[in-house]
PDB file of C-alpha atoms in Angstrom:
ATOM      1  CA  ASP A1292     -18.799  18.714 -17.263  1.00 67.00           C
ATOM      2  CA  GLY A1293     -15.117  16.941 -16.874  1.00 75.00           C
ATOM      3  CA  GLY A1294     -13.885  15.950 -19.901  1.00 94.00           C
ATOM      4  CA  ILE A1295     -10.991  16.957 -22.222  1.00 97.00           C
ATOM      5  CA  THR A1296     -10.815  19.351 -24.406  1.00 97.00           C
ATOM      6  CA  GLN A1297      -8.489  19.652 -28.085  1.00 97.00           C
ATOM      7  CA  SER A1298      -8.130  22.707 -29.922  1.00 93.00           C
ATOM      8  CA  PRO A1299      -8.078  23.719 -33.015  1.00 93.00           C
ATOM      9  CA  LYS A1300     -10.098  20.530 -34.132  1.00 95.00           C
ATOM     10  CA  TYR A1301      -8.751  21.783 -37.892  1.00 95.00           C
ATOM     11  CA  LEU A1302      -5.027  23.102 -38.303  1.00 94.00           C
ATOM     12  CA  PHE A1303      -3.217  23.893 -41.458  1.00 93.00           C
ATOM     13  CA  ARG A1304       0.280  25.099 -41.713  1.00 90.00           C
ATOM     14  CA  LYS A1305       2.864  25.601 -44.066  1.00 90.00           C
ATOM     15  CA  GLU A1306       5.920  22.981 -44.367  1.00 89.00           C
ATOM     16  CA  GLY A1307       8.718  24.080 -41.955  1.00 88.00           C
ATOM     17  CA  GLN A1308       6.382  25.868 -39.288  1.00 91.00           C
ATOM     18  CA  ASN A1309       6.276  24.834 -35.772  1.00 93.00           C
ATOM     19  CA  VAL A1310       2.637  24.598 -34.793  1.00 94.00           C
ATOM     20  CA  THR A1311       1.300  23.827 -31.091  1.00 96.00           C
ATOM     21  CA  LEU A1312      -1.948  21.165 -30.462  1.00 97.00           C
ATOM     22  CA  SER A1313      -3.583  22.278 -27.111  1.00 97.00           C
ATOM     23  CA  CYS A1314      -4.546  20.034 -24.930  1.00 98.00           C
ATOM     24  CA  GLU A1315      -6.711  20.889 -21.684  1.00 98.00           C
ATOM     25  CA  GLN A1316      -8.318  18.443 -18.746  1.00 97.00           C
ATOM     26  CA  ASN A1317     -10.177  18.834 -15.903  1.00 96.00           C
ATOM     27  CA  LEU A1318     -10.615  15.029 -14.932  1.00 95.00           C
ATOM     28  CA  ASN A1319      -8.077  15.528 -12.258  1.00 94.00           C
ATOM     29  CA  HIS A1320      -6.125  12.929 -13.882  1.00 93.00           C
ATOM     30  CA  ASP A1321      -2.323  13.110 -13.119  1.00 92.00           C
ATOM     31  CA  ALA A1322      -1.683  10.953 -16.708  1.00 93.00           C
ATOM     32  CA  MET A1323      -1.432  12.521 -20.195  1.00 95.00           C
ATOM     33  CA  TYR A1324      -0.837  11.140 -23.077  1.00 96.00           C
ATOM     34  CA  TRP A1325      -0.484  12.108 -27.050  1.00 97.00           C
ATOM     35  CA  TYR A1326      -0.879   9.401 -29.625  1.00 96.00           C
ATOM     36  CA  ARG A1327      -1.013  10.107 -33.378  1.00 96.00           C
ATOM     37  CA  GLN A1328      -3.321   7.763 -35.730  1.00 95.00           C
ATOM     38  CA  ASP A1329      -2.824   7.835 -39.813  1.00 93.00           C
ATOM     39  CA  PRO A1330      -5.304   6.642 -42.088  1.00 85.00           C
ATOM     40  CA  GLY A1331      -5.738   2.535 -41.934  1.00 78.00           C
ATOM     41  CA  GLN A1332      -3.560   2.449 -38.843  1.00 82.00           C
ATOM     42  CA  GLY A1333      -3.833   1.791 -35.536  1.00 87.00           C
ATOM     43  CA  LEU A1334      -2.283   4.913 -32.347  1.00 93.00           C
ATOM     44  CA  ARG A1335       1.353   5.396 -32.374  1.00 93.00           C
ATOM     45  CA  LEU A1336       2.724   6.642 -28.643  1.00 93.00           C
ATOM     46  CA  ILE A1337       4.405  10.168 -29.404  1.00 96.00           C
ATOM     47  CA  TYR A1338       5.048  11.556 -25.709  1.00 97.00           C
ATOM     48  CA  TYR A1339       3.379  10.353 -21.832  1.00 95.00           C
ATOM     49  CA  SER A1340       3.215  12.387 -18.895  1.00 95.00           C
ATOM     50  CA  GLN A1341       2.514  10.783 -15.593  1.00 91.00           C
ATOM     51  CA  ILE A1342       3.384  13.651 -13.137  1.00 92.00           C
ATOM     52  CA  VAL A1343       3.638  18.069 -13.544  1.00 94.00           C
ATOM     53  CA  ASN A1344       7.029  18.097 -14.682  1.00 95.00           C
ATOM     54  CA  ASP A1345       7.825  15.502 -15.904  1.00 94.00           C
ATOM     55  CA  PHE A1346       7.499  13.682 -19.328  1.00 96.00           C
ATOM     56  CA  GLN A1347       8.647  10.798 -21.290  1.00 95.00           C
ATOM     57  CA  LYS A1348       8.996  10.078 -24.916  1.00 95.00           C
ATOM     58  CA  GLY A1349       6.807   7.151 -26.272  1.00 93.00           C
ATOM     59  CA  ASP A1350       7.733   5.249 -29.773  1.00 91.00           C
ATOM     60  CA  ILE A1351       7.224   8.280 -32.625  1.00 95.00           C
ATOM     61  CA  ALA A1352       8.734  11.080 -30.600  1.00 96.00           C
ATOM     62  CA  GLU A1353      11.283  12.663 -33.042  1.00 96.00           C
ATOM     63  CA  GLY A1354      10.024  15.809 -34.280  1.00 96.00           C
ATOM     64  CA  TYR A1355       7.894  16.542 -31.325  1.00 97.00           C
ATOM     65  CA  SER A1356       7.993  18.567 -28.143  1.00 97.00           C
ATOM     66  CA  VAL A1357       5.841  18.859 -24.899  1.00 98.00           C
ATOM     67  CA  SER A1358       5.166  20.509 -21.395  1.00 98.00           C
ATOM     68  CA  ARG A1359       3.368  19.643 -18.444  1.00 98.00           C
ATOM     69  CA  GLU A1360       3.958  22.909 -16.289  1.00 97.00           C
ATOM     70  CA  LYS A1361       0.170  22.299 -14.844  1.00 97.00           C
ATOM     71  CA  LYS A1362      -1.918  19.152 -14.243  1.00 96.00           C
ATOM     72  CA  GLU A1363      -4.994  20.077 -16.454  1.00 97.00           C
ATOM     73  CA  SER A1364      -2.390  21.328 -19.881  1.00 98.00           C
ATOM     74  CA  PHE A1365      -0.440  19.078 -21.981  1.00 98.00           C
ATOM     75  CA  PRO A1366       0.886  20.773 -25.202  1.00 98.00           C
ATOM     76  CA  LEU A1367       2.328  19.594 -27.748  1.00 98.00           C
ATOM     77  CA  THR A1368       4.750  20.449 -30.552  1.00 97.00           C
ATOM     78  CA  VAL A1369       5.147  19.670 -33.716  1.00 96.00           C
ATOM     79  CA  THR A1370       8.760  20.839 -35.230  1.00 93.00           C
ATOM     80  CA  SER A1371       9.912  21.068 -38.482  1.00 89.00           C
ATOM     81  CA  ALA A1372      12.019  18.722 -37.504  1.00 87.00           C
ATOM     82  CA  GLN A1373       8.708  15.976 -38.233  1.00 88.00           C
ATOM     83  CA  LYS A1374       9.311  14.832 -41.665  1.00 88.00           C
ATOM     84  CA  ASN A1375       5.631  14.118 -42.235  1.00 91.00           C
ATOM     85  CA  PRO A1376       3.799  15.538 -40.163  1.00 93.00           C
ATOM     86  CA  THR A1377      -0.151  15.847 -41.273  1.00 94.00           C
ATOM     87  CA  ALA A1378      -2.017  13.549 -39.144  1.00 96.00           C
ATOM     88  CA  PHE A1379      -5.090  13.228 -36.286  1.00 97.00           C
ATOM     89  CA  TYR A1380      -3.476  13.628 -33.162  1.00 98.00           C
ATOM     90  CA  LEU A1381      -5.027  12.369 -30.148  1.00 97.00           C
ATOM     91  CA  CYS A1382      -4.754  13.418 -26.375  1.00 98.00           C
ATOM     92  CA  ALA A1383      -5.713  11.280 -23.271  1.00 96.00           C
ATOM     93  CA  SER A1384      -5.909  11.295 -19.652  1.00 95.00           C
ATOM     94  CA  SER A1385      -6.108   8.447 -17.161  1.00 91.00           C
ATOM     95  CA  PRO A1386      -6.254   8.483 -13.230  1.00 87.00           C
ATOM     96  CA  GLY A1387      -4.513   5.658 -13.217  1.00 78.00           C
ATOM     97  CA  GLN A1388      -2.331   1.902 -14.331  1.00 69.00           C
ATOM     98  CA  ARG A1389      -5.812   0.445 -13.641  1.00 74.00           C
ATOM     99  CA  TYR A1390      -7.502   2.224 -15.623  1.00 80.00           C
ATOM    100  CA  GLY A1391      -8.657   3.564 -19.347  1.00 86.00           C
ATOM    101  CA  TYR A1392      -8.037   6.435 -21.542  1.00 91.00           C
ATOM    102  CA  THR A1393     -10.343   9.851 -22.335  1.00 94.00           C
ATOM    103  CA  PHE A1394      -9.424  10.606 -25.194  1.00 96.00           C
ATOM    104  CA  GLY A1395     -10.072  14.235 -26.509  1.00 97.00           C
ATOM    105  CA  SER A1396     -11.976  14.621 -30.092  1.00 97.00           C
ATOM    106  CA  GLY A1397      -8.478  15.105 -32.249  1.00 97.00           C
ATOM    107  CA  THR A1398      -6.889  18.015 -33.910  1.00 97.00           C
ATOM    108  CA  ARG A1399      -6.662  17.052 -37.297  1.00 96.00           C
ATOM    109  CA  LEU A1400      -2.951  18.565 -38.698  1.00 95.00           C
ATOM    110  CA  THR A1401      -2.135  19.234 -42.368  1.00 94.00           C
ATOM    111  CA  ILE A1402       0.683  20.061 -43.739  1.00 90.00           C
ATOM    112  CA  VAL A1403       0.221  22.019 -47.240  1.00 87.00           C
TER     113      VAL A1403
ATOM    114  CA  ARG B 984       5.813 -10.123 -33.678  1.00 74.00           C
ATOM    115  CA  LYS B 985       2.948  -7.016 -32.811  1.00 82.00           C
ATOM    116  CA  GLU B 986       2.218  -6.949 -29.322  1.00 88.00           C
ATOM    117  CA  VAL B 987      -1.332  -6.727 -29.800  1.00 93.00           C
ATOM    118  CA  GLU B 988      -2.890  -7.909 -33.313  1.00 94.00           C
ATOM    119  CA  GLN B 989      -5.961  -7.555 -34.818  1.00 95.00           C
ATOM    120  CA  ASP B 990      -7.934  -9.237 -37.803  1.00 92.00           C
ATOM    121  CA  PRO B 991      -8.589  -5.858 -39.541  1.00 91.00           C
ATOM    122  CA  GLY B 992     -11.843  -7.785 -41.121  1.00 90.00           C
ATOM    123  CA  PRO B 993     -13.991  -5.723 -42.099  1.00 94.00           C
ATOM    124  CA  PHE B 994     -16.874  -8.237 -40.848  1.00 95.00           C
ATOM    125  CA  ASN B 995     -19.793  -7.713 -42.803  1.00 97.00           C
ATOM    126  CA  VAL B 996     -22.743  -9.112 -40.652  1.00 97.00           C
ATOM    127  CA  PRO B 997     -26.427  -8.280 -40.410  1.00 98.00           C
ATOM    128  CA  GLU B 998     -28.946  -6.424 -38.360  1.00 98.00           C
ATOM    129  CA  GLY B 999     -29.119  -8.705 -35.080  1.00 98.00           C
ATOM    130  CA  ALA B1000     -26.459 -11.366 -35.970  1.00 98.00           C
ATOM    131  CA  THR B1001     -24.059 -11.725 -33.046  1.00 98.00           C
ATOM    132  CA  VAL B1002     -20.211 -11.405 -33.985  1.00 97.00           C
ATOM    133  CA  ALA B1003     -16.876 -12.540 -32.169  1.00 96.00           C
ATOM    134  CA  PHE B1004     -13.846 -11.258 -32.323  1.00 94.00           C
ATOM    135  CA  ASN B1005     -10.392 -11.773 -30.740  1.00 95.00           C
ATOM    136  CA  CYS B1006      -7.341  -9.705 -30.498  1.00 95.00           C
ATOM    137  CA  THR B1007      -3.395 -11.555 -28.998  1.00 96.00           C
ATOM    138  CA  TYR B1008      -0.959 -10.255 -26.932  1.00 94.00           C
ATOM    139  CA  SER B1009       2.399 -10.746 -26.946  1.00 93.00           C
ATOM    140  CA  ASN B1010       3.669 -10.087 -23.387  1.00 89.00           C
ATOM    141  CA  SER B1011       2.503 -12.256 -20.591  1.00 89.00           C
ATOM    142  CA  ALA B1012       2.967  -9.925 -18.038  1.00 86.00           C
ATOM    143  CA  SER B1013       0.151  -7.737 -19.359  1.00 87.00           C
ATOM    144  CA  GLN B1014      -1.810  -6.516 -16.686  1.00 83.00           C
ATOM    145  CA  SER B1015      -4.734  -4.254 -17.993  1.00 87.00           C
ATOM    146  CA  PHE B1016      -7.262  -5.090 -21.098  1.00 92.00           C
ATOM    147  CA  PHE B1017     -10.022  -2.484 -22.863  1.00 94.00           C
ATOM    148  CA  TRP B1018     -12.090  -2.428 -25.982  1.00 97.00           C
ATOM    149  CA  TYR B1019     -12.567   0.712 -27.300  1.00 97.00           C
ATOM    150  CA  ARG B1020     -14.795   1.824 -30.270  1.00 97.00           C
ATOM    151  CA  GLN B1021     -14.145   4.217 -32.860  1.00 96.00           C
ATOM    152  CA  ASP B1022     -16.212   6.132 -35.781  1.00 96.00           C
ATOM    153  CA  CYS B1023     -15.069   7.192 -37.987  1.00 92.00           C
ATOM    154  CA  ARG B1024     -13.004  10.344 -38.007  1.00 91.00           C
ATOM    155  CA  LYS B1025     -13.753  10.422 -34.205  1.00 95.00           C
ATOM    156  CA  GLU B1026     -12.029   9.806 -31.313  1.00 96.00           C
ATOM    157  CA  PRO B1027     -11.724   6.886 -29.468  1.00 96.00           C
ATOM    158  CA  LYS B1028     -14.055   6.071 -26.750  1.00 96.00           C
ATOM    159  CA  LEU B1029     -14.203   3.318 -23.910  1.00 94.00           C
ATOM    160  CA  LEU B1030     -16.212   0.668 -24.529  1.00 96.00           C
ATOM    161  CA  MET B1031     -15.404  -1.966 -21.776  1.00 94.00           C
ATOM    162  CA  SER B1032     -12.646  -3.005 -19.399  1.00 91.00           C
ATOM    163  CA  VAL B1033     -12.306  -6.845 -19.181  1.00 92.00           C
ATOM    164  CA  TYR B1034     -11.691  -8.767 -16.291  1.00 83.00           C
ATOM    165  CA  SER B1035      -9.675 -12.542 -15.589  1.00 84.00           C
ATOM    166  CA  SER B1036     -13.801 -13.100 -14.366  1.00 85.00           C
ATOM    167  CA  GLY B1037     -15.169 -12.455 -17.941  1.00 86.00           C
ATOM    168  CA  ASN B1038     -17.741  -9.184 -17.794  1.00 91.00           C
ATOM    169  CA  GLU B1039     -20.884  -8.020 -19.312  1.00 94.00           C
ATOM    170  CA  ASP B1040     -22.476  -4.850 -20.599  1.00 94.00           C
ATOM    171  CA  GLY B1041     -25.902  -5.391 -22.263  1.00 97.00           C
ATOM    172  CA  ARG B1042     -25.189  -6.721 -25.520  1.00 98.00           C
ATOM    173  CA  PHE B1043     -21.109  -6.670 -24.852  1.00 98.00           C
ATOM    174  CA  THR B1044     -19.459  -9.620 -23.275  1.00 97.00           C
ATOM    175  CA  ALA B1045     -15.402  -9.747 -22.707  1.00 96.00           C
ATOM    176  CA  GLN B1046     -13.469 -12.749 -22.144  1.00 96.00           C
ATOM    177  CA  LEU B1047      -9.651 -13.135 -20.914  1.00 95.00           C
ATOM    178  CA  ASN B1048      -8.142 -15.984 -21.573  1.00 94.00           C
ATOM    179  CA  ARG B1049      -4.313 -15.596 -19.520  1.00 93.00           C
ATOM    180  CA  ALA B1050      -2.645 -19.125 -20.758  1.00 93.00           C
ATOM    181  CA  SER B1051      -3.512 -18.679 -25.031  1.00 94.00           C
ATOM    182  CA  GLN B1052      -3.289 -14.645 -24.155  1.00 94.00           C
ATOM    183  CA  TYR B1053      -5.936 -13.587 -26.486  1.00 93.00           C
ATOM    184  CA  ILE B1054      -9.142 -10.618 -25.400  1.00 96.00           C
ATOM    185  CA  SER B1055     -12.357 -11.673 -27.553  1.00 96.00           C
ATOM    186  CA  LEU B1056     -15.291  -9.594 -27.501  1.00 97.00           C
ATOM    187  CA  LEU B1057     -18.612 -10.641 -28.578  1.00 97.00           C
ATOM    188  CA  ILE B1058     -21.530  -8.612 -29.725  1.00 98.00           C
ATOM    189  CA  ARG B1059     -25.416 -10.099 -29.934  1.00 98.00           C
ATOM    190  CA  ASP B1060     -28.408  -8.753 -31.461  1.00 98.00           C
ATOM    191  CA  SER B1061     -26.010  -6.317 -33.994  1.00 98.00           C
ATOM    192  CA  LYS B1062     -27.593  -3.234 -34.515  1.00 98.00           C
ATOM    193  CA  LEU B1063     -26.880  -0.595 -37.340  1.00 98.00           C
ATOM    194  CA  SER B1064     -25.349   1.618 -34.379  1.00 97.00           C
ATOM    195  CA  ASP B1065     -22.407  -1.023 -33.944  1.00 98.00           C
ATOM    196  CA  SER B1066     -20.760  -0.159 -36.693  1.00 98.00           C
ATOM    197  CA  ALA B1067     -17.485   1.367 -36.221  1.00 97.00           C
ATOM    198  CA  THR B1068     -14.032   0.456 -35.291  1.00 96.00           C
ATOM    199  CA  TYR B1069     -13.420  -2.452 -32.717  1.00 97.00           C
ATOM    200  CA  LEU B1070      -9.465  -1.254 -30.785  1.00 97.00           C
ATOM    201  CA  CYS B1071      -8.168  -4.152 -28.322  1.00 96.00           C
ATOM    202  CA  VAL B1072      -5.805  -1.860 -25.885  1.00 94.00           C
ATOM    203  CA  VAL B1073      -3.479  -3.932 -23.732  1.00 92.00           C
ATOM    204  CA  ASN B1074      -1.668  -2.082 -20.867  1.00 86.00           C
ATOM    205  CA  PRO B1075       1.454  -4.693 -22.027  1.00 73.00           C
ATOM    206  CA  THR B1076       4.433  -3.311 -18.751  1.00 68.00           C
ATOM    207  CA  GLY B1077       1.676  -2.805 -15.877  1.00 56.00           C
ATOM    208  CA  THR B1078       4.258  -0.927 -14.328  1.00 54.00           C
ATOM    209  CA  ALA B1079       3.275   2.734 -15.685  1.00 57.00           C
ATOM    210  CA  SER B1080      -0.579   3.550 -17.483  1.00 65.00           C
ATOM    211  CA  LYS B1081       0.807   2.945 -20.915  1.00 79.00           C
ATOM    212  CA  LEU B1082      -1.260   1.111 -23.040  1.00 87.00           C
ATOM    213  CA  THR B1083      -0.624  -0.176 -26.297  1.00 89.00           C
ATOM    214  CA  PHE B1084      -3.607  -0.064 -29.125  1.00 92.00           C
ATOM    215  CA  GLY B1085      -4.592  -2.667 -31.950  1.00 93.00           C
ATOM    216  CA  THR B1086      -4.648  -1.666 -35.122  1.00 93.00           C
ATOM    217  CA  GLY B1087      -8.766  -2.291 -34.908  1.00 95.00           C
ATOM    218  CA  THR B1088     -11.506  -4.160 -36.617  1.00 96.00           C
ATOM    219  CA  ARG B1089     -14.075  -2.721 -38.687  1.00 96.00           C
ATOM    220  CA  LEU B1090     -17.505  -4.073 -38.173  1.00 97.00           C
ATOM    221  CA  GLN B1091     -20.321  -2.948 -40.491  1.00 97.00           C
ATOM    222  CA  VAL B1092     -23.742  -3.723 -39.748  1.00 98.00           C
ATOM    223  CA  THR B1093     -26.473  -3.521 -42.438  1.00 96.00           C
ATOM    224  CA  LEU B1094     -29.876  -4.152 -43.133  1.00 93.00           C
TER     225      LEU B1094
END
């Protein structure tokens, strides 16, 4: 079955460490996205990519980095520069402008 | 003004009731509109797209009013399983597939 897979589901890291969240899709979608959701808040866009080897900053890109070397993969690195990284991270993909997103099941990152 | 605004609720309704949610958006050039459902601590899932002519999927009806810049979702004959947060989602630019999410309206259906 086609879908989008995020791993791990839960991640704990010490303050000051970089951490990379995985996102893989086999839907053949061109566009991929990373969102962050904090308790009781809406989704905020971190980075997005509409094509391989190209990506753009979203609304809250500071402290994060991404790469898009393959169509299927869009990993997100949370760096030590991100001041408050504890959150629920959601990866999504889309076939194009008129379509909604398909989300992965998310990664809960906790900085201890 | 937020790009997408929703009443956070919660809406507490008995099983079998009809409930309606509204959502307003600020960019009149917005092209695509959706309703998503998000269960507690889960990812959002697409409930339905919203078309200018309105659309219906079983007990769910979505409407778009471009003149007033609002979107509505009507749920008839509410079930306990409808309890969730409903997110209003808009493509504000129409030029890139980048969606803006409302903060959601929480629905609790009770016996």
